[in-house]
């Protein structure tokens, strides 16, 4: 894969990991397994039988956890560090043509960073939903996150440049809301 194309794929998959940790890992595993995606050296384990089974199982458990009222908030607490780790793995895995130092630097900063930002956005949204609806609205949020993760991961694999435009728009909306919230909280 061309390094300039691997980075947009990695950004889309990493952002999707911020929405649901295991969906993009599962799709990456499948894409590599069917030779649609070339993985970086040392990352071919992602296409193994064991990884495919683990990602599929973890994805099902993760999806189910977000539909249990009290478990969804616990899942959010665990998902933060897991999403950052998944974002790093995703970015490192799909940029095989970059030199290792560059690949891992981009993976940690861009992949982990964007996954962490996406996870922060979903955590804030779930907190707002829990506060405003006493948790009743959280399944709607969970469904949106699942659809978003699936769509962004699939789009990242099929049309990475389109996916990156969507990621940039999502980041702009999140940044605007965070800055607006900060400005309102600093008013006397």
Coordinates of C-alpha atoms in Angstrom, one line a residue:
X1 CA 0.0 0.0 0.0
X2 CA 1.2 3.4 -0.9
X3 CA 2.3 5.3 2.3
X4 CA 0.2 8.3 1.4
X5 CA -2.8 6.0 1.2
X6 CA -2.0 4.0 4.3
X7 CA -2.1 7.0 6.5
X8 CA -5.8 7.9 5.5
X9 CA -6.7 4.2 6.0
X10 CA -5.1 4.3 9.4
X11 CA -6.8 7.5 10.4
X12 CA -10.2 6.2 9.5
X13 CA -9.7 2.9 11.2
X14 CA -8.2 4.6 14.3
X15 CA -11.2 7.0 14.5
X16 CA -13.5 4.1 14.2
X17 CA -11.7 2.4 17.1
X18 CA -12.5 5.4 19.2
X19 CA -16.2 4.7 18.6
X20 CA -16.0 0.9 19.0
X21 CA -12.7 -0.7 19.8
X22 CA -13.0 -4.1 18.2
X23 CA -15.1 -3.4 15.1
X24 CA -12.3 -1.9 13.1
X25 CA -9.8 -4.5 14.3
X26 CA -12.2 -7.2 13.2
X27 CA -12.7 -5.6 9.8
X28 CA -8.9 -5.1 9.4
X29 CA -8.4 -8.8 10.3
X30 CA -10.9 -9.8 7.6
X31 CA -9.5 -7.5 5.0
X32 CA -6.0 -8.8 5.6
X33 CA -7.2 -12.4 5.7
X34 CA -8.8 -12.0 2.2
X35 CA -5.7 -10.3 0.9
X36 CA -7.5 -7.0 0.4
X37 CA -5.1 -5.2 2.8
X38 CA -1.4 -5.6 3.2
X39 CA -0.2 -5.5 6.8
X40 CA 3.1 -4.1 8.0
X41 CA 5.8 -6.5 9.0
X42 CA 5.3 -7.8 12.5
X43 CA 1.5 -7.1 12.3
X44 CA 0.5 -10.1 10.2
X45 CA -0.8 -11.7 13.4
X46 CA -3.9 -9.6 12.9
X47 CA -5.0 -11.9 10.1
X48 CA -4.5 -15.1 12.1
X49 CA -7.3 -17.5 13.1
X50 CA -6.8 -16.7 16.8
X51 CA -6.9 -12.9 16.2
X52 CA -10.0 -13.2 14.0
X53 CA -11.8 -15.3 16.6
X54 CA -10.7 -13.0 19.4
X55 CA -11.8 -9.8 17.6
X56 CA -15.1 -11.3 16.6
X57 CA -15.8 -12.4 20.2
X58 CA -14.6 -9.1 21.7
X59 CA -16.7 -7.1 19.2
X60 CA -19.9 -9.1 20.2
X61 CA -19.2 -8.6 23.9
X62 CA -18.5 -4.9 23.4
X63 CA -21.6 -4.3 21.4
X64 CA -23.8 -6.1 24.0
X65 CA -22.2 -4.3 26.9
X66 CA -23.2 -0.9 25.5
X67 CA -26.9 -1.9 25.7
X68 CA -26.9 -2.8 29.4
X69 CA -27.7 0.4 31.3
X70 CA -25.1 0.3 34.1
X71 CA -22.5 -1.6 32.1
X72 CA -22.3 1.0 29.3
X73 CA -20.6 3.5 31.6
X74 CA -18.2 0.9 32.9
X75 CA -17.4 -0.1 29.3
X76 CA -16.7 3.6 28.5
X77 CA -14.2 3.7 31.3
X78 CA -12.3 0.7 30.0
X79 CA -12.7 1.7 26.3
X80 CA -10.6 4.9 26.7
X81 CA -7.2 3.2 27.0
X82 CA -8.3 0.3 24.8
X83 CA -9.3 2.7 22.0
X84 CA -6.0 4.5 22.1
X85 CA -4.2 1.1 21.9
X86 CA -6.4 -0.1 19.1
X87 CA -5.8 3.2 17.2
X88 CA -2.0 2.7 17.5
X89 CA -2.3 -0.9 16.3
X90 CA -4.5 0.1 13.4
X91 CA -2.3 2.9 12.2
X92 CA 0.9 0.8 12.6
X93 CA -0.7 -2.2 10.8
X94 CA -1.8 -0.4 7.7
X95 CA 1.3 1.6 6.9
X96 CA 3.7 -1.1 5.8
X97 CA 5.7 1.1 3.4
X98 CA 6.8 3.6 6.1
X99 CA 10.1 3.2 7.8
X100 CA 9.6 1.6 11.3
X101 CA 10.5 4.8 13.3
X102 CA 8.1 6.9 11.2
X103 CA 5.4 4.3 11.2
X104 CA 5.4 4.0 15.0
X105 CA 5.7 7.7 15.5
X106 CA 2.7 8.3 13.3
X107 CA 0.9 5.4 14.9
X108 CA 1.3 6.7 18.4
X109 CA 0.6 10.4 17.7
X110 CA -2.0 10.2 14.9
X111 CA -3.5 6.8 15.4
X112 CA -3.6 6.8 19.2
X113 CA -4.4 10.5 19.4
X114 CA -7.4 10.4 17.0
X115 CA -8.8 7.3 18.6
X116 CA -8.5 9.0 22.0
X117 CA -10.3 12.1 20.8
X118 CA -13.1 10.1 19.2
X119 CA -13.4 8.1 22.5
X120 CA -13.5 11.4 24.5
X121 CA -16.3 12.6 22.2
X122 CA -18.4 9.5 22.7
X123 CA -17.8 9.5 26.5
X124 CA -18.9 13.2 26.7
X125 CA -22.0 12.3 24.5
X126 CA -22.9 9.3 26.7
X127 CA -22.4 11.5 29.9
X128 CA -24.8 14.1 28.5
X129 CA -27.2 11.4 27.4
X130 CA -27.1 9.8 30.9
X131 CA -27.6 13.1 32.6
X132 CA -30.5 14.3 30.3
X133 CA -32.3 11.0 29.9
X134 CA -31.3 9.1 33.1
X135 CA -29.6 6.5 30.8
X136 CA -32.7 5.8 28.7
X137 CA -31.2 7.5 25.7
X138 CA -27.9 5.6 25.9
X139 CA -29.0 2.7 23.6
X140 CA -29.6 5.3 20.9
X141 CA -26.1 6.7 21.5
X142 CA -24.7 3.1 21.4
X143 CA -26.5 2.4 18.1
X144 CA -25.1 5.6 16.6
X145 CA -21.6 4.7 17.7
X146 CA -21.8 1.2 16.3
X147 CA -23.1 2.4 13.0
X148 CA -20.5 5.1 12.9
X149 CA -17.7 2.7 13.7
X150 CA -18.8 0.2 11.0
X151 CA -19.4 2.9 8.4
X152 CA -16.1 4.7 9.0
X153 CA -14.1 1.4 9.1
X154 CA -15.6 0.1 5.9
X155 CA -15.3 3.5 4.2
X156 CA -11.7 3.7 5.4
X157 CA -10.9 0.4 3.7
X158 CA -12.8 1.1 0.5
X159 CA -12.5 4.9 0.1
X160 CA -9.9 6.2 2.5
X161 CA -9.7 9.8 1.2
X162 CA -13.5 10.2 1.6
X163 CA -13.2 8.7 5.1
X164 CA -10.5 11.2 6.1
X165 CA -12.7 14.1 5.0
X166 CA -15.4 12.8 7.3
X167 CA -12.9 12.4 10.1
X168 CA -11.7 16.0 9.7
X169 CA -15.4 17.2 9.8
X170 CA -16.0 15.1 12.9
X171 CA -12.9 16.5 14.6
X172 CA -13.9 20.1 13.7
X173 CA -17.4 19.6 15.2
X174 CA -15.9 18.0 18.4
X175 CA -13.4 20.8 18.8
X176 CA -16.0 23.5 18.3
X177 CA -18.2 21.9 20.9
X178 CA -15.4 21.5 23.4
X179 CA -14.2 25.1 22.9
X180 CA -17.8 26.4 23.2
X181 CA -18.3 24.3 26.4
X182 CA -15.0 25.7 27.9
X183 CA -16.0 29.3 27.0
X184 CA -19.4 28.9 28.7
X185 CA -17.8 27.3 31.8
X186 CA -15.3 30.2 32.2
X187 CA -18.0 32.9 32.2
X188 CA -18.6 34.5 35.6

